[in-house]
Amino acid sequence: MSGAHPAAVAALAAMEAVGAGDRDAWLAWYAPDAVLHDPVGGSPLDPSGTGLVGRAALERFWELTVAPNDVRFDVAAVHPAGDEAAVVASVTIRSPHGAQASYDGVFVYRVGDDGRIVAVRAYWDLQRVLSGLGF
């Protein structure tokens, strides 16, 4: 990906790591003080909607949402600009108990000077996903 936009590279690599179930590769793409809004507006893991901040919060997010599930991204488009890239993707989540949820989202990744992710703002319908997974 030589010459590719840094935010696009980081975003796609982070999504690929999720699909592969590779926690360490995913975490390596994030700056130590990164902020994750997934989804924007809050969730059971982020009730205040202020975002999950820092490595410990990212590790907890992985353990509770990614690790127990099979999560796949089908990327439709990547729109890089400035220090950000907006990724349009469909996501499929399958739980170990057979529940499944699929949704479309827009995921905006911002990177720092070193190319690591400093912020993610994910736009998708939380209630639809929770309902699909039986919550």
PDB file of N, CA and C in Angstrom, residues 5-101:
ATOM      1  N   HIS A   5      -3.171   6.575   1.345  1.00  0.00           N
ATOM      2  CA  HIS A   5      -3.493   7.538   2.395  1.00  0.00           C
ATOM      3  C   HIS A   5      -3.344   6.877   3.766  1.00  0.00           C
ATOM      4  N   PRO A   6      -2.602   7.493   4.703  1.00  0.00           N
ATOM      5  CA  PRO A   6      -2.347   6.867   6.013  1.00  0.00           C
ATOM      6  C   PRO A   6      -3.607   6.480   6.789  1.00  0.00           C
ATOM      7  N   ALA A   7      -4.631   7.322   6.762  1.00  0.00           N
ATOM      8  CA  ALA A   7      -5.849   6.981   7.502  1.00  0.00           C
ATOM      9  C   ALA A   7      -6.571   5.811   6.855  1.00  0.00           C
ATOM     10  N   ALA A   8      -6.548   5.732   5.531  1.00  0.00           N
ATOM     11  CA  ALA A   8      -7.170   4.600   4.838  1.00  0.00           C
ATOM     12  C   ALA A   8      -6.418   3.312   5.150  1.00  0.00           C
ATOM     13  N   VAL A   9      -5.096   3.386   5.150  1.00  0.00           N
ATOM     14  CA  VAL A   9      -4.288   2.207   5.475  1.00  0.00           C
ATOM     15  C   VAL A   9      -4.610   1.715   6.881  1.00  0.00           C
ATOM     16  N   ALA A  10      -4.619   2.623   7.849  1.00  0.00           N
ATOM     17  CA  ALA A  10      -4.878   2.240   9.243  1.00  0.00           C
ATOM     18  C   ALA A  10      -6.287   1.685   9.415  1.00  0.00           C
ATOM     19  N   ALA A  11      -7.260   2.339   8.814  1.00  0.00           N
ATOM     20  CA  ALA A  11      -8.649   1.896   8.941  1.00  0.00           C
ATOM     21  C   ALA A  11      -8.830   0.491   8.399  1.00  0.00           C
ATOM     22  N   LEU A  12      -8.339   0.265   7.194  1.00  0.00           N
ATOM     23  CA  LEU A  12      -8.522  -1.050   6.571  1.00  0.00           C
ATOM     24  C   LEU A  12      -7.739  -2.130   7.301  1.00  0.00           C
ATOM     25  N   ALA A  13      -6.550  -1.790   7.788  1.00  0.00           N
ATOM     26  CA  ALA A  13      -5.763  -2.773   8.543  1.00  0.00           C
ATOM     27  C   ALA A  13      -6.453  -3.119   9.861  1.00  0.00           C
ATOM     28  N   ALA A  14      -7.030  -2.123  10.532  1.00  0.00           N
ATOM     29  CA  ALA A  14      -7.737  -2.386  11.788  1.00  0.00           C
ATOM     30  C   ALA A  14      -8.961  -3.261  11.536  1.00  0.00           C
ATOM     31  N   MET A  15      -9.684  -2.982  10.468  1.00  0.00           N
ATOM     32  CA  MET A  15     -10.860  -3.805  10.138  1.00  0.00           C
ATOM     33  C   MET A  15     -10.439  -5.226   9.775  1.00  0.00           C
ATOM     34  N   GLU A  16      -9.338  -5.353   9.063  1.00  0.00           N
ATOM     35  CA  GLU A  16      -8.838  -6.686   8.704  1.00  0.00           C
ATOM     36  C   GLU A  16      -8.446  -7.466   9.963  1.00  0.00           C
ATOM     37  N   ALA A  17      -7.818  -6.795  10.922  1.00  0.00           N
ATOM     38  CA  ALA A  17      -7.426  -7.451  12.170  1.00  0.00           C
ATOM     39  C   ALA A  17      -8.654  -7.940  12.936  1.00  0.00           C
ATOM     40  N   VAL A  18      -9.728  -7.150  12.922  1.00  0.00           N
ATOM     41  CA  VAL A  18     -10.972  -7.586  13.570  1.00  0.00           C
ATOM     42  C   VAL A  18     -11.476  -8.862  12.906  1.00  0.00           C
ATOM     43  N   GLY A  19     -11.543  -8.855  11.581  1.00  0.00           N
ATOM     44  CA  GLY A  19     -12.021 -10.021  10.847  1.00  0.00           C
ATOM     45  C   GLY A  19     -11.181 -11.264  11.093  1.00  0.00           C
ATOM     46  N   ALA A  20      -9.883 -11.068  11.316  1.00  0.00           N
ATOM     47  CA  ALA A  20      -8.975 -12.180  11.573  1.00  0.00           C
ATOM     48  C   ALA A  20      -8.960 -12.595  13.046  1.00  0.00           C
ATOM     49  N   GLY A  21      -9.637 -11.807  13.892  1.00  0.00           N
ATOM     50  CA  GLY A  21      -9.611 -12.103  15.322  1.00  0.00           C
ATOM     51  C   GLY A  21      -8.255 -11.847  15.948  1.00  0.00           C
ATOM     52  N   ASP A  22      -7.477 -10.922  15.366  1.00  0.00           N
ATOM     53  CA  ASP A  22      -6.113 -10.651  15.811  1.00  0.00           C
ATOM     54  C   ASP A  22      -6.080  -9.409  16.695  1.00  0.00           C
ATOM     55  N   ARG A  23      -6.291  -9.605  17.977  1.00  0.00           N
ATOM     56  CA  ARG A  23      -6.345  -8.515  18.959  1.00  0.00           C
ATOM     57  C   ARG A  23      -5.078  -7.679  18.965  1.00  0.00           C
ATOM     58  N   ASP A  24      -3.921  -8.336  18.974  1.00  0.00           N
ATOM     59  CA  ASP A  24      -2.657  -7.601  19.049  1.00  0.00           C
ATOM     60  C   ASP A  24      -2.436  -6.730  17.818  1.00  0.00           C
ATOM     61  N   ALA A  25      -2.758  -7.241  16.639  1.00  0.00           N
ATOM     62  CA  ALA A  25      -2.613  -6.442  15.417  1.00  0.00           C
ATOM     63  C   ALA A  25      -3.566  -5.253  15.460  1.00  0.00           C
ATOM     64  N   TRP A  26      -4.797  -5.471  15.926  1.00  0.00           N
ATOM     65  CA  TRP A  26      -5.778  -4.391  16.019  1.00  0.00           C
ATOM     66  C   TRP A  26      -5.285  -3.307  16.975  1.00  0.00           C
ATOM     67  N   LEU A  27      -4.863  -3.707  18.161  1.00  0.00           N
ATOM     68  CA  LEU A  27      -4.390  -2.739  19.152  1.00  0.00           C
ATOM     69  C   LEU A  27      -3.162  -1.977  18.668  1.00  0.00           C
ATOM     70  N   ALA A  28      -2.298  -2.626  17.896  1.00  0.00           N
ATOM     71  CA  ALA A  28      -1.081  -1.980  17.409  1.00  0.00           C
ATOM     72  C   ALA A  28      -1.376  -0.786  16.507  1.00  0.00           C
ATOM     73  N   TRP A  29      -2.537  -0.773  15.888  1.00  0.00           N
ATOM     74  CA  TRP A  29      -2.906   0.346  15.007  1.00  0.00           C
ATOM     75  C   TRP A  29      -3.381   1.567  15.787  1.00  0.00           C
ATOM     76  N   TYR A  30      -3.631   1.446  17.084  1.00  0.00           N
ATOM     77  CA  TYR A  30      -4.178   2.542  17.881  1.00  0.00           C
ATOM     78  C   TYR A  30      -3.097   3.233  18.710  1.00  0.00           C
ATOM     79  N   ALA A  31      -3.162   4.566  18.750  1.00  0.00           N
ATOM     80  CA  ALA A  31      -2.309   5.349  19.637  1.00  0.00           C
ATOM     81  C   ALA A  31      -2.715   5.051  21.080  1.00  0.00           C
ATOM     82  N   PRO A  32      -1.796   5.225  22.033  1.00  0.00           N
ATOM     83  CA  PRO A  32      -2.104   4.895  23.432  1.00  0.00           C
ATOM     84  C   PRO A  32      -3.309   5.639  23.999  1.00  0.00           C
ATOM     85  N   ASP A  33      -3.571   6.843  23.529  1.00  0.00           N
ATOM     86  CA  ASP A  33      -4.682   7.635  24.062  1.00  0.00           C
ATOM     87  C   ASP A  33      -5.833   7.768  23.064  1.00  0.00           C
ATOM     88  N   ALA A  34      -5.962   6.805  22.186  1.00  0.00           N
ATOM     89  CA  ALA A  34      -7.014   6.832  21.163  1.00  0.00           C
ATOM     90  C   ALA A  34      -8.400   6.873  21.796  1.00  0.00           C
ATOM     91  N   VAL A  35      -9.343   7.467  21.056  1.00  0.00           N
ATOM     92  CA  VAL A  35     -10.735   7.570  21.499  1.00  0.00           C
ATOM     93  C   VAL A  35     -11.609   6.816  20.504  1.00  0.00           C
ATOM     94  N   LEU A  36     -12.413   5.897  21.010  1.00  0.00           N
ATOM     95  CA  LEU A  36     -13.290   5.077  20.187  1.00  0.00           C
ATOM     96  C   LEU A  36     -14.748   5.386  20.508  1.00  0.00           C
ATOM     97  N   HIS A  37     -15.470   5.891  19.515  1.00  0.00           N
ATOM     98  CA  HIS A  37     -16.918   6.097  19.608  1.00  0.00           C
ATOM     99  C   HIS A  37     -17.547   5.035  18.711  1.00  0.00           C
ATOM    100  N   ASP A  38     -17.895   3.897  19.279  1.00  0.00           N
ATOM    101  CA  ASP A  38     -18.417   2.790  18.469  1.00  0.00           C
ATOM    102  C   ASP A  38     -19.588   2.151  19.192  1.00  0.00           C
ATOM    103  N   PRO A  39     -20.787   2.708  18.924  1.00  0.00           N
ATOM    104  CA  PRO A  39     -21.165   3.744  17.977  1.00  0.00           C
ATOM    105  C   PRO A  39     -21.142   5.143  18.610  1.00  0.00           C
ATOM    106  N   VAL A  40     -21.202   6.149  17.722  1.00  0.00           N
ATOM    107  CA  VAL A  40     -21.363   7.527  18.165  1.00  0.00           C
ATOM    108  C   VAL A  40     -22.687   7.616  18.920  1.00  0.00           C
ATOM    109  N   GLY A  41     -22.682   8.337  20.034  1.00  0.00           N
ATOM    110  CA  GLY A  41     -23.905   8.502  20.814  1.00  0.00           C
ATOM    111  C   GLY A  41     -23.982   7.622  22.038  1.00  0.00           C
ATOM    112  N   GLY A  42     -23.068   6.661  22.142  1.00  0.00           N
ATOM    113  CA  GLY A  42     -23.023   5.830  23.327  1.00  0.00           C
ATOM    114  C   GLY A  42     -23.536   4.423  23.118  1.00  0.00           C
ATOM    115  N   SER A  43     -23.252   3.596  24.099  1.00  0.00           N
ATOM    116  CA  SER A  43     -23.611   2.181  24.074  1.00  0.00           C
ATOM    117  C   SER A  43     -23.546   1.661  25.505  1.00  0.00           C
ATOM    118  N   PRO A  44     -23.889   0.398  25.728  1.00  0.00           N
ATOM    119  CA  PRO A  44     -23.740  -0.141  27.092  1.00  0.00           C
ATOM    120  C   PRO A  44     -22.306  -0.041  27.622  1.00  0.00           C
ATOM    121  N   LEU A  45     -21.319  -0.068  26.738  1.00  0.00           N
ATOM    122  CA  LEU A  45     -19.928   0.078  27.173  1.00  0.00           C
ATOM    123  C   LEU A  45     -19.510   1.538  27.319  1.00  0.00           C
ATOM    124  N   ASP A  46     -20.285   2.446  26.737  1.00  0.00           N
ATOM    125  CA  ASP A  46     -19.987   3.877  26.759  1.00  0.00           C
ATOM    126  C   ASP A  46     -21.284   4.642  27.015  1.00  0.00           C
ATOM    127  N   PRO A  47     -21.888   4.458  28.201  1.00  0.00           N
ATOM    128  CA  PRO A  47     -23.203   5.046  28.456  1.00  0.00           C
ATOM    129  C   PRO A  47     -23.234   6.571  28.363  1.00  0.00           C
ATOM    130  N   SER A  48     -22.131   7.240  28.640  1.00  0.00           N
ATOM    131  CA  SER A  48     -22.110   8.704  28.574  1.00  0.00           C
ATOM    132  C   SER A  48     -21.965   9.207  27.144  1.00  0.00           C
ATOM    133  N   GLY A  49     -21.530   8.335  26.241  1.00  0.00           N
ATOM    134  CA  GLY A  49     -21.330   8.743  24.855  1.00  0.00           C
ATOM    135  C   GLY A  49     -20.081   9.573  24.630  1.00  0.00           C
ATOM    136  N   THR A  50     -19.196   9.604  25.602  1.00  0.00           N
ATOM    137  CA  THR A  50     -17.977  10.401  25.474  1.00  0.00           C
ATOM    138  C   THR A  50     -16.843   9.645  24.802  1.00  0.00           C
ATOM    139  N   GLY A  51     -17.049   8.383  24.530  1.00  0.00           N
ATOM    140  CA  GLY A  51     -16.028   7.571  23.871  1.00  0.00           C
ATOM    141  C   GLY A  51     -15.228   6.756  24.862  1.00  0.00           C
ATOM    142  N   LEU A  52     -14.659   5.681  24.358  1.00  0.00           N
ATOM    143  CA  LEU A  52     -13.767   4.835  25.143  1.00  0.00           C
ATOM    144  C   LEU A  52     -12.356   5.341  24.895  1.00  0.00           C
ATOM    145  N   VAL A  53     -11.643   5.675  25.959  1.00  0.00           N
ATOM    146  CA  VAL A  53     -10.355   6.340  25.826  1.00  0.00           C
ATOM    147  C   VAL A  53      -9.227   5.475  26.372  1.00  0.00           C
ATOM    148  N   GLY A  54      -8.202   5.274  25.562  1.00  0.00           N
ATOM    149  CA  GLY A  54      -6.986   4.617  26.009  1.00  0.00           C
ATOM    150  C   GLY A  54      -6.970   3.117  25.796  1.00  0.00           C
ATOM    151  N   ARG A  55      -5.793   2.566  25.979  1.00  0.00           N
ATOM    152  CA  ARG A  55      -5.552   1.160  25.688  1.00  0.00           C
ATOM    153  C   ARG A  55      -6.407   0.215  26.529  1.00  0.00           C
ATOM    154  N   ALA A  56      -6.534   0.481  27.815  1.00  0.00           N
ATOM    155  CA  ALA A  56      -7.327  -0.414  28.677  1.00  0.00           C
ATOM    156  C   ALA A  56      -8.776  -0.463  28.203  1.00  0.00           C
ATOM    157  N   ALA A  57      -9.325   0.684  27.812  1.00  0.00           N
ATOM    158  CA  ALA A  57     -10.707   0.714  27.320  1.00  0.00           C
ATOM    159  C   ALA A  57     -10.830  -0.030  25.995  1.00  0.00           C
ATOM    160  N   LEU A  58      -9.835   0.106  25.129  1.00  0.00           N
ATOM    161  CA  LEU A  58      -9.855  -0.619  23.857  1.00  0.00           C
ATOM    162  C   LEU A  58      -9.750  -2.128  24.092  1.00  0.00           C
ATOM    163  N   GLU A  59      -8.900  -2.526  25.016  1.00  0.00           N
ATOM    164  CA  GLU A  59      -8.772  -3.949  25.335  1.00  0.00           C
ATOM    165  C   GLU A  59     -10.099  -4.505  25.853  1.00  0.00           C
ATOM    166  N   ARG A  60     -10.770  -3.759  26.708  1.00  0.00           N
ATOM    167  CA  ARG A  60     -12.070  -4.191  27.248  1.00  0.00           C
ATOM    168  C   ARG A  60     -13.099  -4.289  26.122  1.00  0.00           C
ATOM    169  N   PHE A  61     -13.122  -3.300  25.229  1.00  0.00           N
ATOM    170  CA  PHE A  61     -14.031  -3.318  24.088  1.00  0.00           C
ATOM    171  C   PHE A  61     -13.803  -4.585  23.264  1.00  0.00           C
ATOM    172  N   TRP A  62     -12.548  -4.900  22.995  1.00  0.00           N
ATOM    173  CA  TRP A  62     -12.229  -6.106  22.217  1.00  0.00           C
ATOM    174  C   TRP A  62     -12.745  -7.350  22.927  1.00  0.00           C
ATOM    175  N   GLU A  63     -12.426  -7.479  24.204  1.00  0.00           N
ATOM    176  CA  GLU A  63     -12.790  -8.683  24.949  1.00  0.00           C
ATOM    177  C   GLU A  63     -14.301  -8.885  25.038  1.00  0.00           C
ATOM    178  N   LEU A  64     -15.058  -7.809  25.115  1.00  0.00           N
ATOM    179  CA  LEU A  64     -16.504  -7.919  25.278  1.00  0.00           C
ATOM    180  C   LEU A  64     -17.284  -7.956  23.964  1.00  0.00           C
ATOM    181  N   THR A  65     -16.750  -7.356  22.911  1.00  0.00           N
ATOM    182  CA  THR A  65     -17.533  -7.264  21.677  1.00  0.00           C
ATOM    183  C   THR A  65     -16.956  -8.026  20.496  1.00  0.00           C
ATOM    184  N   VAL A  66     -15.648  -8.082  20.400  1.00  0.00           N
ATOM    185  CA  VAL A  66     -15.036  -8.740  19.241  1.00  0.00           C
ATOM    186  C   VAL A  66     -14.671 -10.185  19.551  1.00  0.00           C
ATOM    187  N   ALA A  67     -13.935 -10.404  20.634  1.00  0.00           N
ATOM    188  CA  ALA A  67     -13.406 -11.742  20.934  1.00  0.00           C
ATOM    189  C   ALA A  67     -14.450 -12.857  20.925  1.00  0.00           C
ATOM    190  N   PRO A  68     -15.621 -12.653  21.526  1.00  0.00           N
ATOM    191  CA  PRO A  68     -16.575 -13.768  21.562  1.00  0.00           C
ATOM    192  C   PRO A  68     -17.351 -13.977  20.260  1.00  0.00           C
ATOM    193  N   ASN A  69     -17.186 -13.089  19.304  1.00  0.00           N
ATOM    194  CA  ASN A  69     -17.995 -13.125  18.091  1.00  0.00           C
ATOM    195  C   ASN A  69     -17.146 -13.248  16.833  1.00  0.00           C
ATOM    196  N   ASP A  70     -17.805 -13.576  15.739  1.00  0.00           N
ATOM    197  CA  ASP A  70     -17.183 -13.535  14.417  1.00  0.00           C
ATOM    198  C   ASP A  70     -17.679 -12.243  13.778  1.00  0.00           C
ATOM    199  N   VAL A  71     -16.769 -11.305  13.547  1.00  0.00           N
ATOM    200  CA  VAL A  71     -17.134  -9.992  13.014  1.00  0.00           C
ATOM    201  C   VAL A  71     -16.466  -9.823  11.651  1.00  0.00           C
ATOM    202  N   ARG A  72     -17.265  -9.493  10.644  1.00  0.00           N
ATOM    203  CA  ARG A  72     -16.760  -9.326   9.271  1.00  0.00           C
ATOM    204  C   ARG A  72     -17.181  -7.976   8.713  1.00  0.00           C
ATOM    205  N   PHE A  73     -16.245  -7.314   8.045  1.00  0.00           N
ATOM    206  CA  PHE A  73     -16.506  -6.059   7.349  1.00  0.00           C
ATOM    207  C   PHE A  73     -16.475  -6.314   5.851  1.00  0.00           C
ATOM    208  N   ASP A  74     -17.474  -5.806   5.158  1.00  0.00           N
ATOM    209  CA  ASP A  74     -17.488  -5.803   3.700  1.00  0.00           C
ATOM    210  C   ASP A  74     -17.434  -4.331   3.295  1.00  0.00           C
ATOM    211  N   VAL A  75     -16.246  -3.884   2.912  1.00  0.00           N
ATOM    212  CA  VAL A  75     -16.016  -2.469   2.625  1.00  0.00           C
ATOM    213  C   VAL A  75     -16.543  -2.124   1.233  1.00  0.00           C
ATOM    214  N   ALA A  76     -17.408  -1.110   1.186  1.00  0.00           N
ATOM    215  CA  ALA A  76     -17.981  -0.645  -0.077  1.00  0.00           C
ATOM    216  C   ALA A  76     -17.201   0.529  -0.653  1.00  0.00           C
ATOM    217  N   ALA A  77     -16.677   1.396   0.218  1.00  0.00           N
ATOM    218  CA  ALA A  77     -15.961   2.583  -0.256  1.00  0.00           C
ATOM    219  C   ALA A  77     -15.088   3.138   0.858  1.00  0.00           C
ATOM    220  N   VAL A  78     -14.007   3.788   0.460  1.00  0.00           N
ATOM    221  CA  VAL A  78     -13.119   4.483   1.387  1.00  0.00           C
ATOM    222  C   VAL A  78     -12.920   5.892   0.841  1.00  0.00           C
ATOM    223  N   HIS A  79     -13.167   6.881   1.696  1.00  0.00           N
ATOM    224  CA  HIS A  79     -13.066   8.277   1.282  1.00  0.00           C
ATOM    225  C   HIS A  79     -12.061   8.989   2.191  1.00  0.00           C
ATOM    226  N   PRO A  80     -10.783   9.076   1.779  1.00  0.00           N
ATOM    227  CA  PRO A  80      -9.786   9.753   2.599  1.00  0.00           C
ATOM    228  C   PRO A  80      -9.779  11.267   2.342  1.00  0.00           C
ATOM    229  N   ALA A  81      -9.530  12.017   3.413  1.00  0.00           N
ATOM    230  CA  ALA A  81      -9.397  13.464   3.313  1.00  0.00           C
ATOM    231  C   ALA A  81      -8.690  13.967   4.565  1.00  0.00           C
ATOM    232  N   GLY A  82      -7.737  14.858   4.389  1.00  0.00           N
ATOM    233  CA  GLY A  82      -7.002  15.373   5.536  1.00  0.00           C
ATOM    234  C   GLY A  82      -6.341  14.247   6.290  1.00  0.00           C
ATOM    235  N   ASP A  83      -6.528  14.217   7.595  1.00  0.00           N
ATOM    236  CA  ASP A  83      -5.947  13.148   8.415  1.00  0.00           C
ATOM    237  C   ASP A  83      -6.980  12.069   8.745  1.00  0.00           C
ATOM    238  N   GLU A  84      -8.056  12.010   7.952  1.00  0.00           N
ATOM    239  CA  GLU A  84      -9.132  11.055   8.199  1.00  0.00           C
ATOM    240  C   GLU A  84      -9.471  10.242   6.955  1.00  0.00           C
ATOM    241  N   ALA A  85     -10.157   9.129   7.206  1.00  0.00           N
ATOM    242  CA  ALA A  85     -10.752   8.337   6.127  1.00  0.00           C
ATOM    243  C   ALA A  85     -12.111   7.866   6.611  1.00  0.00           C
ATOM    244  N   ALA A  86     -13.125   8.081   5.786  1.00  0.00           N
ATOM    245  CA  ALA A  86     -14.460   7.564   6.068  1.00  0.00           C
ATOM    246  C   ALA A  86     -14.618   6.267   5.287  1.00  0.00           C
ATOM    247  N   VAL A  87     -14.953   5.212   5.994  1.00  0.00           N
ATOM    248  CA  VAL A  87     -15.119   3.901   5.382  1.00  0.00           C
ATOM    249  C   VAL A  87     -16.601   3.540   5.444  1.00  0.00           C
ATOM    250  N   VAL A  88     -17.155   3.233   4.286  1.00  0.00           N
ATOM    251  CA  VAL A  88     -18.542   2.777   4.202  1.00  0.00           C
ATOM    252  C   VAL A  88     -18.485   1.257   4.122  1.00  0.00           C
ATOM    253  N   ALA A  89     -19.131   0.587   5.054  1.00  0.00           N
ATOM    254  CA  ALA A  89     -19.025  -0.869   5.103  1.00  0.00           C
ATOM    255  C   ALA A  89     -20.296  -1.496   5.644  1.00  0.00           C
ATOM    256  N   SER A  90     -20.501  -2.734   5.251  1.00  0.00           N
ATOM    257  CA  SER A  90     -21.521  -3.580   5.861  1.00  0.00           C
ATOM    258  C   SER A  90     -20.805  -4.490   6.837  1.00  0.00           C
ATOM    259  N   VAL A  91     -21.429  -4.706   7.971  1.00  0.00           N
ATOM    260  CA  VAL A  91     -20.824  -5.510   9.025  1.00  0.00           C
ATOM    261  C   VAL A  91     -21.759  -6.662   9.353  1.00  0.00           C
ATOM    262  N   THR A  92     -21.169  -7.833   9.536  1.00  0.00           N
ATOM    263  CA  THR A  92     -21.925  -9.004   9.979  1.00  0.00           C
ATOM    264  C   THR A  92     -21.285  -9.519  11.252  1.00  0.00           C
ATOM    265  N   ILE A  93     -22.107  -9.718  12.270  1.00  0.00           N
ATOM    266  CA  ILE A  93     -21.642 -10.255  13.549  1.00  0.00           C
ATOM    267  C   ILE A  93     -22.393 -11.555  13.801  1.00  0.00           C
ATOM    268  N   ARG A  94     -21.642 -12.605  14.100  1.00  0.00           N
ATOM    269  CA  ARG A  94     -22.242 -13.891  14.474  1.00  0.00           C
ATOM    270  C   ARG A  94     -21.751 -14.238  15.871  1.00  0.00           C
ATOM    271  N   SER A  95     -22.704 -14.506  16.756  1.00  0.00           N
ATOM    272  CA  SER A  95     -22.335 -14.878  18.122  1.00  0.00           C
ATOM    273  C   SER A  95     -22.052 -16.370  18.162  1.00  0.00           C
ATOM    274  N   PRO A  96     -21.375 -16.837  19.205  1.00  0.00           N
ATOM    275  CA  PRO A  96     -21.113 -18.271  19.329  1.00  0.00           C
ATOM    276  C   PRO A  96     -22.388 -19.089  19.514  1.00  0.00           C
ATOM    277  N   HIS A  97     -23.485 -18.423  19.869  1.00  0.00           N
ATOM    278  CA  HIS A  97     -24.762 -19.117  20.078  1.00  0.00           C
ATOM    279  C   HIS A  97     -25.630 -19.136  18.831  1.00  0.00           C
ATOM    280  N   GLY A  98     -25.095 -18.599  17.718  1.00  0.00           N
ATOM    281  CA  GLY A  98     -25.818 -18.637  16.458  1.00  0.00           C
ATOM    282  C   GLY A  98     -26.604 -17.392  16.112  1.00  0.00           C
ATOM    283  N   ALA A  99     -26.711 -16.436  17.023  1.00  0.00           N
ATOM    284  CA  ALA A  99     -27.405 -15.185  16.699  1.00  0.00           C
ATOM    285  C   ALA A  99     -26.562 -14.403  15.702  1.00  0.00           C
ATOM    286  N   GLN A 100     -27.243 -13.652  14.861  1.00  0.00           N
ATOM    287  CA  GLN A 100     -26.537 -12.888  13.838  1.00  0.00           C
ATOM    288  C   GLN A 100     -27.181 -11.515  13.667  1.00  0.00           C
ATOM    289  N   ALA A 101     -26.354 -10.518  13.419  1.00  0.00           N
ATOM    290  CA  ALA A 101     -26.837  -9.175  13.094  1.00  0.00           C
ATOM    291  C   ALA A 101     -25.989  -8.642  11.959  1.00  0.00           C
TER     292      ALA A 101
END
